[in-house]
Amino acid sequence: MPTAAERRTRAGLRVALSYYVANGLSAALGLLLISFGIHLTLGEAAAAAASVGVIVCIPPDQPAPKRGKFWQLLPAALIGLPLFLATQALHAAPIRLGLLLVPATFLAFLAAAWGKRGIPVSVSIMFAMIFSMAVPDHASSGTMLKTGLHFALGASLYLLWATLANAALNGRYRVQMLADTLQALACLMRTQARQFAPAATPMAQERTPLIGKLLQQQAALADQLQAARDILLEAPRTQRRQQLADMLMGVLELRDHLLACELDLDTLKSHPGHVPVLTTLREVLDVLADAVEEMADALLAGRLPARPDSLQPRLAALHWGDDTLRTGDVVGPPPAVLARALANRVGYINEEVLRLSALTRGEAAPDLDLVRATWQMFVSPTSWSWRPFTGLWRWDAPPLRHAIRAALAIGTAYALSLALPWGTHDYWILLTIVVVLRGSLAQTLERRNSRVAGTLVGCVLAGALLSLHAPLGVLLVTVTLAQAVAHAFAGKRYLVTAVAATVLGLLQAHMLNAGTSPAFEVIERMADTLLGVAIAWAFSYVLPSWERTQIPALVARTLAAQARHARVALGLGQLQAVENQPELAWRLARREAYDSLSALVQATQRSLSEPRAVRPPLEPLGRLLAQSYQLLAQLTVVKTMLLLRRERLKLAQIGPPMAQAAQAIDAALAAAAPAQPGFAGRTAVAPGPAVLPDPFENDLSPWVLHRLDLACGLAMQLREDAEQVLHPPRVP
């Protein structure tokens, strides 16, 4: 077992070698080269203005596919430049400047309609105006135009730099993204292993919190997988790219087998004698999680991982004949048989981990047919579409309400800043609102706390540096490092970003004032921050988009995705088709099922920070989420038997029940058709015998019928929980 110091060292290395730190360093190096180059050729003032153009273009610069990278960055520069110039022109006219800020903020925040791609563009547009306010008044229009040209030069050079740097780092990003995904998978495996704790242990008493943690980790893994797909599955033409892409597909299989391990645990724990079995399985899962983590560390370090030992002998050595695992009056599968089936699913995980290790070590060839069939279908589009913009013009659209909320907050803050005795730094209040005010109350509260603490620390650091009257070269290097840290950790740990961004903003404002020493007081800066935080917090309650209003659409999406996945997973077409199109359809349906659940989990988690009176019904929502994953697990087991144990199935016998089960699940989950009180999903298929045969010695067809029976029952429970979520009973 590694010591605490060793674990901290490994964690630190993972951060240092991560894709987000590499991206932050790339952005900072671009800022340094452009600023120094313009400083040497055009002078200090030009370098300061050009650095603003660079900083404005940095937020959308995230690890991305090479295709479409330039067009992902272009909107920030195209929209930011005219707003920078307009703010410069109105600098001496506060009222007219305010009339520009409010509508421009509204339009900028509408970019949130494009989701994760649009939010950084919103930030960039606001940065263009706010940092323009930090530029001192110009005596002539010629000076103002020159500053604008320097801004445009910096932005243009950074667009070129970011596009080329992203292409140069593409190979490294692929490795880092895969390593980060493997780390997320290892965390999920360890949490799942804790579910195997015997019923009498304290760990087992945490089952409810563990389920919540599992749901959050499943949602986080789904998001990470999509980010990794976009890069890893783009044009996998070389052997190395194909190897990494196939490893990513192996992670998807591992996730499915891991989810299936949730089945039958409660049944096993209800019988005596389960302790040695579940304890061994938990230890096996922990060892496999260590192996996955070792693969991730090896990928980051550029070395071959240690070859893991197969744990199949350990699984085979488990004693299944103990009388304590047998009961005389068992209805359904005997506990010993369920335990063997569970160990078999852990065995699948063991096999996938060994295959991943072989791929990592170059000892196995990638599945080229699978990689070539999926690489285009699973990559997100890179082009900008007008559809999100045209679809947000309804009063209940969250991006529209957030844009109105942000415009009102910026207008209020600007009006208040004009009345303050330290109004020369009004841009700091606006900057605080831009980075704190988010689309949901939960995100705003999280950023509120981090912003206050980070600003305090950053003010002290920047104040100490400015008091030393450091030369411009030192300030540029410090700004570069601060930019690297701020950009790298913006989506990972905002407290670190807040500290770095404070140092960056203060030093940038100092340099924009042509090297003069503006009045700087930590108390003044903290007052600006507290005002900005308070305004952002207050306006988060203006035209709120409570998660409760979004839950119905997310629930409908989840039910539709579950029904589609059932239809495709229970089809026999992929077993009989010559081409891989049916298999591809199943993988697409599986992705949508996981992604829809991820969105619902995240919305539920955010709702916990909202006022109790506006929260959705959390209890049925929690059951719906847990049972949705259980339904996926049941269908995963059926799919596994169809793909890996086909020779032990009677397809003619199970074909009609599978079609009936798919129809029953679809009917139960159809959003337009309310659940019928008399409908029982378990009658949709022919149930298996009361006592199922040993699946390792007999035909597996009765087990398929048993899993279909359970899946239909889960679909009915899902529909009932969905009704309670969508139409909660009125409380007198």
XYZ file of C-alpha atoms in Angstrom:
732
model
C 0.000 0.000 0.000
C 1.422 3.422 -0.918
C 1.991 5.889 1.889
C 0.105 9.167 2.192
C 3.138 11.069 0.872
C 3.373 8.763 -2.133
C -0.315 9.199 -2.888
C 0.026 12.990 -2.712
C 3.070 12.868 -4.982
C 1.234 10.734 -7.535
C -1.793 13.040 -7.392
C 0.452 16.060 -7.923
C 2.128 14.432 -10.917
C -1.249 13.628 -12.456
C -2.231 17.282 -12.205
C 1.112 18.489 -13.566
C 0.898 16.115 -16.536
C -2.826 16.634 -17.199
C -4.380 17.992 -20.376
C -5.766 21.087 -18.664
C -2.339 22.110 -17.322
C -0.835 21.491 -20.775
C -3.562 23.669 -22.286
C -2.987 26.391 -19.696
C 0.758 26.394 -20.360
C 0.120 26.553 -24.107
C -2.145 29.582 -23.671
C 0.338 31.272 -21.345
C 3.264 30.641 -23.691
C 1.288 32.224 -26.517
C 0.592 35.254 -24.316
C 4.275 35.540 -23.364
C 5.631 35.236 -26.893
C 3.118 37.675 -28.367
C 3.525 40.222 -25.565
C 7.324 40.109 -25.606
C 7.452 40.174 -29.393
C 5.230 43.243 -29.648
C 7.040 44.874 -26.733
C 10.359 44.534 -28.540
C 8.998 45.805 -31.860
C 6.247 48.301 -30.985
C 6.842 49.259 -27.380
C 5.433 48.817 -23.924
C 1.979 50.344 -24.447
C 1.412 48.305 -27.594
C 2.372 45.114 -25.764
C -0.091 45.882 -22.955
C -2.979 46.446 -25.398
C -2.051 43.389 -27.475
C -1.994 41.247 -24.347
C -5.630 42.221 -23.764
C -6.451 40.915 -27.236
C -4.716 37.665 -26.321
C -6.499 37.337 -22.970
C -9.864 37.919 -24.643
C -9.255 34.995 -27.013
C -7.962 32.570 -24.383
C -11.205 31.369 -22.656
C -12.512 29.412 -25.713
C -9.066 27.864 -26.243
C -9.698 24.374 -24.861
C -8.296 21.008 -26.000
C -10.320 20.232 -29.102
C -10.216 18.302 -32.365
C -7.973 19.845 -34.989
C -10.918 20.150 -37.352
C -12.805 23.361 -36.640
C -10.421 24.694 -33.981
C -9.921 28.067 -35.690
C -13.674 28.597 -36.115
C -14.204 27.742 -32.449
C -11.938 30.661 -31.461
C -12.917 33.198 -34.131
C -16.191 34.543 -32.593
C -14.360 35.818 -29.503
C -12.046 37.983 -31.628
C -14.650 39.102 -34.175
C -17.156 40.243 -31.554
C -14.603 41.365 -28.975
C -12.762 43.857 -31.221
C -15.682 46.215 -32.036
C -16.835 46.130 -28.408
C -13.310 46.931 -27.237
C -13.198 49.928 -29.602
C -16.714 51.074 -28.684
C -15.863 50.973 -25.000
C -12.725 53.002 -25.723
C -14.736 55.585 -27.654
C -17.266 55.992 -24.827
C -14.718 55.931 -22.035
C -15.247 59.590 -21.183
C -19.056 59.382 -21.427
C -20.221 57.191 -18.513
C -23.919 57.326 -19.332
C -23.467 56.293 -22.942
C -20.966 53.657 -21.885
C -23.591 52.211 -19.580
C -26.085 52.178 -22.457
C -23.560 50.100 -24.394
C -22.683 47.720 -21.544
C -26.225 46.556 -20.770
C -27.381 45.423 -24.263
C -23.903 44.109 -25.095
C -23.975 41.997 -21.932
C -27.382 40.638 -22.899
C -26.134 39.602 -26.327
C -22.904 38.185 -24.918
C -24.654 35.936 -22.418
C -26.981 34.614 -25.116
C -23.953 32.605 -26.256
C -24.782 30.239 -23.380
C -27.398 28.803 -25.744
C -24.503 26.924 -27.397
C -23.706 25.209 -24.102
C -20.112 24.423 -23.186
C -18.851 25.895 -26.446
C -20.735 29.156 -26.013
C -20.053 30.011 -22.366
C -16.321 30.753 -22.910
C -17.278 33.032 -25.806
C -19.578 34.957 -23.437
C -16.694 35.408 -21.033
C -14.395 36.565 -23.847
C -16.849 39.196 -25.060
C -17.267 40.560 -21.554
C -13.501 40.573 -21.021
C -13.113 42.724 -24.156
C -15.331 45.444 -22.689
C -14.161 45.182 -19.085
C -10.441 45.278 -19.843
C -11.069 48.121 -22.269
C -12.485 50.057 -19.319
C -9.120 49.547 -17.575
C -7.280 51.327 -20.401
C -6.674 55.011 -19.504
C -8.488 57.791 -21.365
C -6.964 58.697 -24.728
C -6.269 62.261 -25.672
C -6.959 61.697 -29.353
C -8.871 59.349 -31.567
C -5.597 58.394 -33.250
C -4.261 57.008 -29.995
C -7.493 55.120 -29.425
C -7.361 53.633 -32.913
C -3.753 52.619 -32.373
C -4.722 50.830 -29.164
C -7.497 49.037 -31.033
C -5.077 47.964 -33.748
C -2.707 46.588 -31.119
C -5.631 44.695 -29.561
C -6.520 43.252 -32.975
C -2.892 42.313 -33.601
C -2.672 40.424 -30.325
C -5.968 38.642 -30.932
C -5.045 37.674 -34.510
C -1.649 36.335 -33.502
C -3.208 34.309 -30.714
C -5.809 32.782 -33.046
C -2.955 31.574 -35.217
C -0.934 30.406 -32.223
C -3.822 28.512 -30.595
C -4.737 26.740 -33.831
C -1.159 25.614 -34.444
C -0.538 24.720 -30.792
C -3.694 22.618 -30.659
C -2.549 20.730 -33.758
C 0.945 20.241 -32.330
C -0.414 19.012 -28.987
C -3.085 16.806 -30.545
C -1.144 13.601 -29.962
C -0.412 14.535 -26.366
C -4.012 15.584 -25.748
C -5.188 12.160 -26.925
C -2.992 10.429 -24.353
C -3.898 12.857 -21.563
C -7.628 12.663 -22.255
C -7.521 8.886 -22.178
C -5.495 8.921 -18.960
C -7.998 11.273 -17.326
C -10.835 8.998 -18.416
C -9.060 5.979 -16.950
C -8.618 7.863 -13.673
C -12.347 8.615 -13.559
C -13.080 4.957 -14.282
C -10.742 3.816 -11.488
C -12.556 6.093 -9.013
C -15.889 4.641 -10.116
C -14.529 1.099 -9.716
C -13.421 1.820 -6.141
C -16.802 3.290 -5.252
C -18.538 0.287 -6.782
C -16.235 -2.000 -4.787
C -17.424 -0.329 -1.582
C -20.931 -1.471 -2.492
C -19.659 -5.025 -2.017
C -18.982 -4.423 1.681
C -20.691 -7.103 3.818
C -24.017 -6.075 5.315
C -22.780 -5.938 8.911
C -19.825 -3.572 8.295
C -19.936 0.222 8.793
C -19.121 0.685 5.090
C -22.360 -1.044 4.176
C -24.301 1.422 6.300
C -23.215 4.139 3.843
C -25.203 2.564 1.036
C -27.471 5.570 0.468
C -24.564 8.075 0.322
C -22.656 5.599 -1.843
C -25.515 5.453 -4.343
C -25.454 9.242 -4.593
C -21.698 9.196 -5.097
C -22.031 6.493 -7.750
C -24.605 8.562 -9.628
C -22.347 11.625 -9.547
C -19.326 9.642 -10.704
C -21.323 8.006 -13.490
C -22.419 11.459 -14.663
C -18.871 12.825 -14.465
C -17.538 9.834 -16.401
C -20.171 10.336 -19.113
C -19.043 13.957 -19.567
C -15.389 12.974 -19.577
C -16.038 10.236 -22.119
C -17.638 12.668 -24.561
C -14.739 15.105 -24.242
C -12.339 12.218 -24.842
C -14.363 10.901 -27.816
C -14.161 14.255 -29.577
C -10.360 14.129 -29.596
C -9.532 10.423 -29.572
C -11.970 9.402 -32.305
C -11.046 12.182 -34.711
C -9.373 10.644 -37.783
C -7.725 7.618 -36.096
C -5.559 6.867 -39.119
C -2.244 5.968 -37.478
C -1.553 2.848 -35.449
C -1.042 4.867 -32.253
C -4.332 6.712 -32.692
C -6.142 3.445 -33.368
C -4.613 1.944 -30.248
C -5.812 4.844 -28.072
C -9.247 4.880 -29.720
C -9.708 1.163 -29.091
C -8.699 1.660 -25.461
C -11.433 4.274 -25.169
C -13.963 1.805 -26.554
C -12.701 -0.672 -23.953
C -13.485 1.865 -21.240
C -17.091 1.915 -22.476
C -17.285 -1.866 -22.150
C -15.756 -1.712 -18.681
C -18.345 0.835 -17.613
C -21.141 -1.470 -18.744
C -19.749 -4.505 -16.905
C -19.160 -2.374 -13.822
C -22.753 -1.178 -13.891
C -23.970 -4.774 -14.175
C -22.120 -5.593 -10.935
C -24.776 -3.594 -9.082
C -27.357 -6.294 -9.791
C -28.306 -8.911 -7.177
C -26.181 -7.357 -4.405
C -29.096 -6.738 -2.059
C -30.378 -10.279 -2.600
C -26.985 -11.738 -1.758
C -26.589 -9.595 1.341
C -29.928 -10.826 2.661
C -28.556 -14.353 3.012
C -26.017 -15.535 5.582
C -22.629 -16.629 4.348
C -22.184 -13.828 1.834
C -19.260 -12.205 3.680
C -16.318 -14.200 2.232
C -17.734 -14.036 -1.288
C -18.411 -10.294 -1.385
C -15.207 -9.489 0.511
C -13.157 -11.317 -2.106
C -15.008 -9.643 -4.975
C -14.478 -6.235 -3.380
C -10.754 -6.917 -3.062
C -10.595 -8.055 -6.689
C -12.298 -4.859 -7.872
C -9.869 -2.753 -5.832
C -6.902 -4.553 -7.384
C -8.357 -4.017 -10.862
C -8.911 -0.326 -10.072
C -5.223 -0.091 -9.097
C -4.306 -1.651 -12.449
C -6.440 0.884 -14.348
C -4.881 3.722 -12.363
C -1.403 2.373 -13.116
C -2.238 2.397 -16.833
C -3.317 6.042 -16.575
C -0.108 7.030 -14.770
C 1.991 5.134 -17.297
C 0.299 6.877 -20.219
C 0.950 10.296 -18.671
C 4.584 9.455 -17.922
C 5.199 7.918 -21.349
C 6.217 4.511 -20.032
C 4.863 0.977 -20.241
C 2.620 -0.037 -17.353
C 3.320 -3.132 -15.297
C 1.547 -6.170 -16.689
C -1.323 -7.012 -14.277
C -1.876 -10.588 -13.214
C -5.110 -12.268 -14.182
C -7.414 -12.620 -11.200
C -9.495 -15.360 -12.796
C -7.800 -18.071 -10.662
C -8.760 -16.161 -7.546
C -12.337 -15.870 -8.746
C -12.442 -19.547 -9.689
C -11.131 -20.508 -6.240
C -14.120 -18.985 -4.475
C -16.108 -21.646 -2.606
C -19.658 -21.781 -3.940
C -20.854 -24.934 -2.184
C -21.271 -23.428 1.283
C -24.629 -24.389 2.720
C -25.018 -20.905 4.143
C -25.478 -19.687 0.582
C -28.279 -22.132 -0.074
C -31.807 -22.087 1.196
C -34.411 -24.763 1.017
C -37.306 -22.547 0.016
C -35.663 -20.203 -2.462
C -37.968 -18.424 -4.876
C -35.972 -17.359 -7.888
C -32.263 -17.885 -8.411
C -30.393 -19.560 -5.529
C -27.923 -17.216 -3.789
C -24.964 -19.425 -4.722
C -25.878 -19.128 -8.397
C -26.300 -15.339 -8.114
C -22.916 -15.138 -6.434
C -21.298 -17.096 -9.258
C -23.003 -14.878 -11.828
C -21.724 -11.784 -10.020
C -18.219 -13.218 -9.950
C -18.561 -13.927 -13.658
C -19.351 -10.247 -14.308
C -16.296 -9.274 -12.266
C -14.425 -11.747 -14.454
C -15.499 -9.796 -17.545
C -14.020 -6.671 -15.919
C -10.808 -8.591 -15.289
C -10.649 -9.614 -18.958
C -11.247 -6.063 -20.171
C -8.545 -4.696 -17.851
C -6.091 -7.290 -19.178
C -7.008 -6.335 -22.753
C -6.543 -2.630 -21.959
C -3.145 -3.394 -20.480
C -2.161 -5.401 -23.548
C -3.200 -2.511 -25.802
C -1.257 -0.044 -23.652
C 1.851 -2.221 -23.814
C 1.476 -2.779 -27.559
C 0.943 -6.515 -27.073
C -2.510 -6.577 -28.704
C -3.744 -5.172 -31.981
C -6.650 -2.697 -31.911
C -10.041 -3.689 -33.278
C -9.856 -1.666 -36.491
C -13.377 -2.552 -37.620
C -14.839 -1.139 -34.409
C -12.698 1.991 -34.488
C -13.442 2.731 -38.141
C -17.160 2.142 -37.684
C -17.502 4.517 -34.735
C -15.014 7.329 -35.174
C -17.301 9.631 -37.156
C -20.526 8.874 -35.294
C -19.312 9.736 -31.786
C -17.522 13.050 -32.400
C -19.448 16.236 -31.572
C -20.024 18.699 -34.443
C -17.493 21.533 -34.608
C -19.414 24.006 -36.761
C -21.533 26.808 -35.341
C -25.250 26.467 -35.999
C -27.997 29.081 -35.752
C -30.428 26.541 -34.306
C -29.599 27.218 -30.609
C -30.026 30.962 -31.208
C -33.352 30.667 -32.999
C -34.668 28.230 -30.392
C -34.122 30.328 -27.269
C -36.745 33.025 -27.911
C -39.296 31.770 -25.444
C -39.826 33.160 -21.987
C -38.910 29.985 -20.128
C -35.637 29.407 -22.014
C -32.812 29.366 -19.405
C -30.212 31.093 -21.676
C -32.622 33.965 -22.386
C -33.465 34.452 -18.709
C -29.790 34.250 -17.774
C -28.902 36.880 -20.380
C -31.563 39.249 -19.006
C -30.382 38.536 -15.459
C -26.747 39.257 -16.355
C -27.597 42.478 -18.216
C -29.572 43.768 -15.226
C -26.761 42.803 -12.837
C -24.103 44.546 -14.966
C -26.278 47.655 -15.353
C -26.913 47.853 -11.611
C -23.253 47.307 -10.777
C -22.091 49.929 -13.262
C -24.537 52.514 -11.934
C -23.417 51.762 -8.394
C -19.738 51.959 -9.320
C -20.195 55.498 -10.652
C -21.346 56.582 -7.211
C -18.526 54.952 -5.282
C -15.584 57.015 -4.008
C -13.187 54.508 -5.615
C -15.018 54.505 -8.953
C -11.758 54.481 -10.938
C -11.776 50.668 -10.570
C -15.383 50.074 -11.547
C -14.303 47.387 -14.003
C -13.315 45.106 -11.106
C -16.901 44.920 -9.852
C -18.108 44.046 -13.345
C -15.373 41.440 -13.760
C -16.442 39.793 -10.511
C -20.048 39.561 -11.709
C -18.997 38.043 -15.042
C -17.035 35.218 -13.430
C -19.407 34.590 -10.494
C -22.903 34.829 -12.003
C -23.703 31.452 -13.534
C -26.785 29.926 -15.062
C -27.801 28.120 -11.852
C -27.863 29.091 -8.197
C -25.647 26.137 -7.228
C -22.858 27.216 -9.581
C -23.185 30.849 -8.488
C -22.873 29.929 -4.804
C -19.836 27.773 -5.478
C -18.107 30.549 -7.381
C -19.157 33.173 -4.829
C -17.223 31.524 -2.021
C -14.189 30.722 -4.149
C -14.080 34.219 -5.598
C -13.998 35.958 -2.216
C -11.270 33.718 -0.804
C -9.272 33.754 -4.035
C -9.454 37.530 -4.384
C -8.149 38.055 -0.860
C -5.123 35.837 -1.472
C -4.556 37.255 -4.961
C -4.709 40.844 -3.727
C -2.041 40.137 -1.140
C 0.226 38.471 -3.719
C -0.239 41.180 -6.349
C 0.144 43.947 -3.767
C 3.408 42.476 -2.549
C 4.749 42.272 -6.097
C 3.728 45.819 -7.039
C 5.213 47.217 -3.842
C 8.595 45.908 -5.011
C 8.342 48.031 -8.195
C 9.248 45.022 -10.322
C 10.396 45.744 -13.900
C 8.086 45.097 -16.840
C 9.816 41.822 -17.750
C 9.073 40.375 -14.335
C 5.461 41.548 -14.546
C 5.021 39.946 -17.978
C 6.406 36.622 -16.739
C 4.136 36.781 -13.683
C 1.121 37.599 -15.836
C 2.033 34.652 -18.053
C 2.199 32.213 -15.143
C -1.002 33.611 -13.662
C -2.734 33.190 -17.017
C -1.551 29.583 -17.237
C -2.897 28.717 -13.793
C -6.146 30.666 -14.213
C -6.944 29.057 -17.556
C -5.867 25.561 -16.540
C -7.981 25.287 -13.392
C -11.086 27.253 -14.459
C -13.115 24.067 -14.874
C -11.368 21.995 -12.218
C -10.758 24.064 -9.093
C -12.070 27.604 -9.284
C -10.426 28.721 -6.034
C -7.007 28.348 -7.685
C -8.309 30.166 -10.750
C -9.652 33.004 -8.583
C -6.245 33.569 -6.976
C -4.427 33.524 -10.311
C -7.080 35.634 -12.064
C -6.838 38.288 -9.359
C -3.083 38.543 -9.812
C -3.562 38.575 -13.590
C -6.235 41.277 -13.533
C -4.391 43.588 -11.164
C -1.067 43.339 -12.967
C -2.780 43.726 -16.348
C -4.546 46.883 -15.142
C -1.237 48.193 -13.810
C 0.490 47.674 -17.169
C -2.420 49.185 -19.114
C -1.926 52.364 -17.138
C 1.445 52.742 -18.878
C 3.510 51.709 -15.902
C 2.120 54.313 -13.507
C 1.344 53.337 -9.964
C -2.434 53.474 -9.586
C -3.871 53.647 -6.124
C -3.888 50.121 -4.855
C -5.351 48.997 -1.577
C -6.233 45.464 -0.627
C -9.260 46.740 1.282
C -10.465 48.651 -1.793
C -10.090 45.636 -4.051
C -11.831 43.376 -1.566
C -14.668 45.880 -1.324
C -15.039 45.769 -5.107
C -15.081 41.979 -4.998
C -17.610 41.797 -2.177
C -19.878 44.231 -4.012
C -19.626 42.242 -7.219
C -20.249 38.967 -5.407
C -23.246 40.411 -3.552
C -24.789 41.757 -6.763
C -24.220 38.478 -8.599
C -25.732 36.533 -5.706
C -28.749 38.840 -5.480
C -29.439 38.733 -9.211
C -29.213 34.941 -9.276
C -32.738 35.117 -7.800
C -33.983 37.449 -10.573
C -35.890 35.579 -13.296
C -34.491 32.332 -11.907
C -34.395 29.182 -13.990
C -35.012 26.724 -11.182
C -34.010 23.180 -11.962
C -37.595 22.128 -11.270
C -38.647 23.785 -14.526
C -35.992 21.856 -16.476
C -36.600 18.471 -14.843
C -39.688 17.495 -16.939
C -37.785 17.828 -20.229
C -34.813 15.934 -18.793
C -37.055 13.160 -17.472
C -38.788 12.869 -20.855
C -35.392 12.678 -22.570
C -34.244 9.986 -20.120
C -37.350 7.854 -20.614
C -37.144 8.173 -24.392
C -33.454 7.234 -24.338
C -34.135 4.227 -22.108
C -36.914 3.032 -24.412
C -34.759 3.413 -27.517
C -31.862 1.616 -25.858
C -34.169 -1.268 -24.906
C -35.511 -1.561 -28.465
C -32.033 -1.660 -29.972
C -30.360 -3.772 -27.276
C -33.073 -6.437 -27.421
C -32.993 -6.720 -31.190
C -31.414 -9.804 -32.690
C -30.396 -7.932 -35.840
C -26.773 -7.492 -34.827
C -26.421 -11.250 -34.401
C -27.642 -11.943 -37.909
C -26.425 -8.927 -39.927
C -23.230 -9.143 -41.943
C -22.306 -5.456 -41.505
C -21.893 -3.641 -38.183
C -24.686 -1.087 -38.601
C -26.992 -2.630 -35.955
C -24.112 -2.725 -33.460
C -23.363 0.925 -34.155
C -27.033 1.815 -33.578
C -26.861 0.107 -30.188
C -23.713 2.035 -29.216
C -25.368 5.324 -30.178
C -28.465 4.420 -28.158
C -26.292 3.449 -25.208
C -24.458 6.772 -25.336
C -27.709 8.732 -25.339
C -29.012 6.675 -22.403
C -25.933 7.501 -20.336
C -25.787 11.143 -21.463
C -29.452 11.765 -20.642
C -28.966 10.267 -17.196
C -25.849 12.380 -16.707
C -27.804 15.566 -17.457
C -30.580 14.536 -15.066
C -28.117 13.672 -12.279
C -26.380 17.038 -12.628
C -29.671 18.943 -12.589
C -30.771 17.039 -9.488
C -27.468 17.796 -7.782
C -27.771 21.506 -8.588
C -31.309 21.607 -7.226
C -30.004 20.743 -3.748
C -28.636 24.298 -3.462
C -31.967 25.908 -4.342
C -34.638 27.042 -1.870
C -36.574 24.109 -0.495
C -39.870 25.488 -1.787
C -38.775 25.276 -5.428
C -36.932 21.964 -5.375
C -38.242 19.089 -7.468
C -39.538 15.990 -5.642
C -36.149 14.525 -4.764
C -37.242 11.153 -3.397
C -38.974 9.829 -6.544
C -36.293 11.529 -8.629
C -33.590 9.616 -6.781
C -35.472 6.353 -7.294
C -35.921 7.143 -10.977
C -32.190 7.688 -11.404
C -31.195 4.548 -9.513
C -33.731 2.386 -11.359
C -32.711 3.846 -14.721
C -29.173 2.645 -14.118
C -30.538 -0.703 -12.957
C -32.533 -1.020 -16.175
C -29.373 -0.302 -18.129
C -27.598 -2.938 -16.055
C -30.268 -5.599 -16.738
C -30.141 -4.914 -20.459
C -26.340 -4.946 -20.336
C -26.416 -8.452 -18.874
C -28.803 -9.573 -21.616
C -26.612 -7.944 -24.253
C -23.529 -9.626 -22.788
C -25.172 -13.026 -22.971
C -26.205 -12.373 -26.573
C -22.711 -11.337 -27.617
C -20.449 -13.524 -25.482
C -22.577 -16.596 -24.731
C -24.513 -16.919 -27.955
C -23.677 -20.615 -28.385
C -25.512 -21.404 -25.137
C -28.741 -19.636 -26.110
C -31.770 -20.895 -27.995
C -32.425 -17.865 -30.188
C -35.717 -19.228 -31.496
C -36.959 -19.546 -27.906
C -35.871 -16.130 -26.641
C -36.503 -14.104 -29.826
C -40.282 -13.517 -29.386
C -39.990 -12.723 -25.627
C -37.246 -10.206 -26.371
C -39.445 -8.435 -28.901
C -42.361 -8.492 -26.435
C -40.131 -7.088 -23.679
C -38.937 -4.261 -25.919
C -42.559 -3.385 -26.709
C -43.545 -3.554 -23.039
C -40.666 -1.301 -21.970
C -41.462 1.135 -24.763
C -45.139 1.238 -23.758
C -44.272 1.753 -20.098
C -41.828 4.585 -20.785
C -43.748 6.349 -23.539
C -44.130 9.935 -22.424
C -47.430 10.385 -24.253
C -49.084 7.320 -22.693
C -49.650 7.345 -18.927
C -49.025 4.120 -17.086
C -51.999 1.784 -16.959
C -52.818 0.678 -13.392
C -53.540 -2.866 -14.457
C -50.452 -3.314 -16.605
C -47.818 -5.594 -15.149
C -44.545 -5.663 -17.017
C -43.708 -9.135 -15.799
C -46.506 -10.615 -17.873
C -45.020 -9.199 -21.060
C -42.605 -12.100 -21.412
C -42.734 -15.739 -20.592
C -41.138 -15.960 -17.129
C -38.431 -18.511 -16.440
C -38.796 -21.360 -13.956
C -39.133 -20.614 -10.248
C -35.681 -22.076 -9.606
C -33.308 -21.221 -12.428
C -30.709 -23.739 -13.597
C -27.018 -23.261 -13.022
C -25.984 -20.866 -15.829
C -22.506 -22.376 -16.000
C -23.746 -25.858 -16.784
C -27.047 -25.419 -18.655
C -28.814 -23.413 -21.314
C -28.798 -19.662 -20.613
C -32.191 -18.993 -22.197
C -34.112 -19.142 -18.871
C -31.736 -16.531 -17.490
C -32.415 -14.238 -20.438
C -36.160 -14.562 -19.728
C -35.504 -13.829 -16.057
C -33.565 -10.649 -16.897
C -36.249 -9.547 -19.360
C -38.865 -10.064 -16.651
C -36.907 -7.868 -14.230
C -36.319 -5.238 -16.915
C -40.041 -4.951 -17.635
C -40.744 -4.580 -13.938
C -38.122 -1.833 -13.670
C -39.676 -0.030 -16.617
C -43.016 0.039 -14.815
C -41.389 1.356 -11.651
C -39.626 3.985 -13.730
C -42.903 5.120 -15.194
C -44.504 5.358 -11.732
C -41.579 7.391 -10.395
C -41.678 9.620 -13.466
C -45.364 10.308 -12.820
C -44.550 11.329 -9.250
C -41.763 13.604 -10.463
C -43.831 15.221 -13.197
C -47.085 15.389 -11.213
C -46.192 15.482 -7.506
C -49.110 15.284 -5.070
C -50.231 18.577 -3.609
C -49.258 19.152 0.004
C -52.100 20.719 2.035
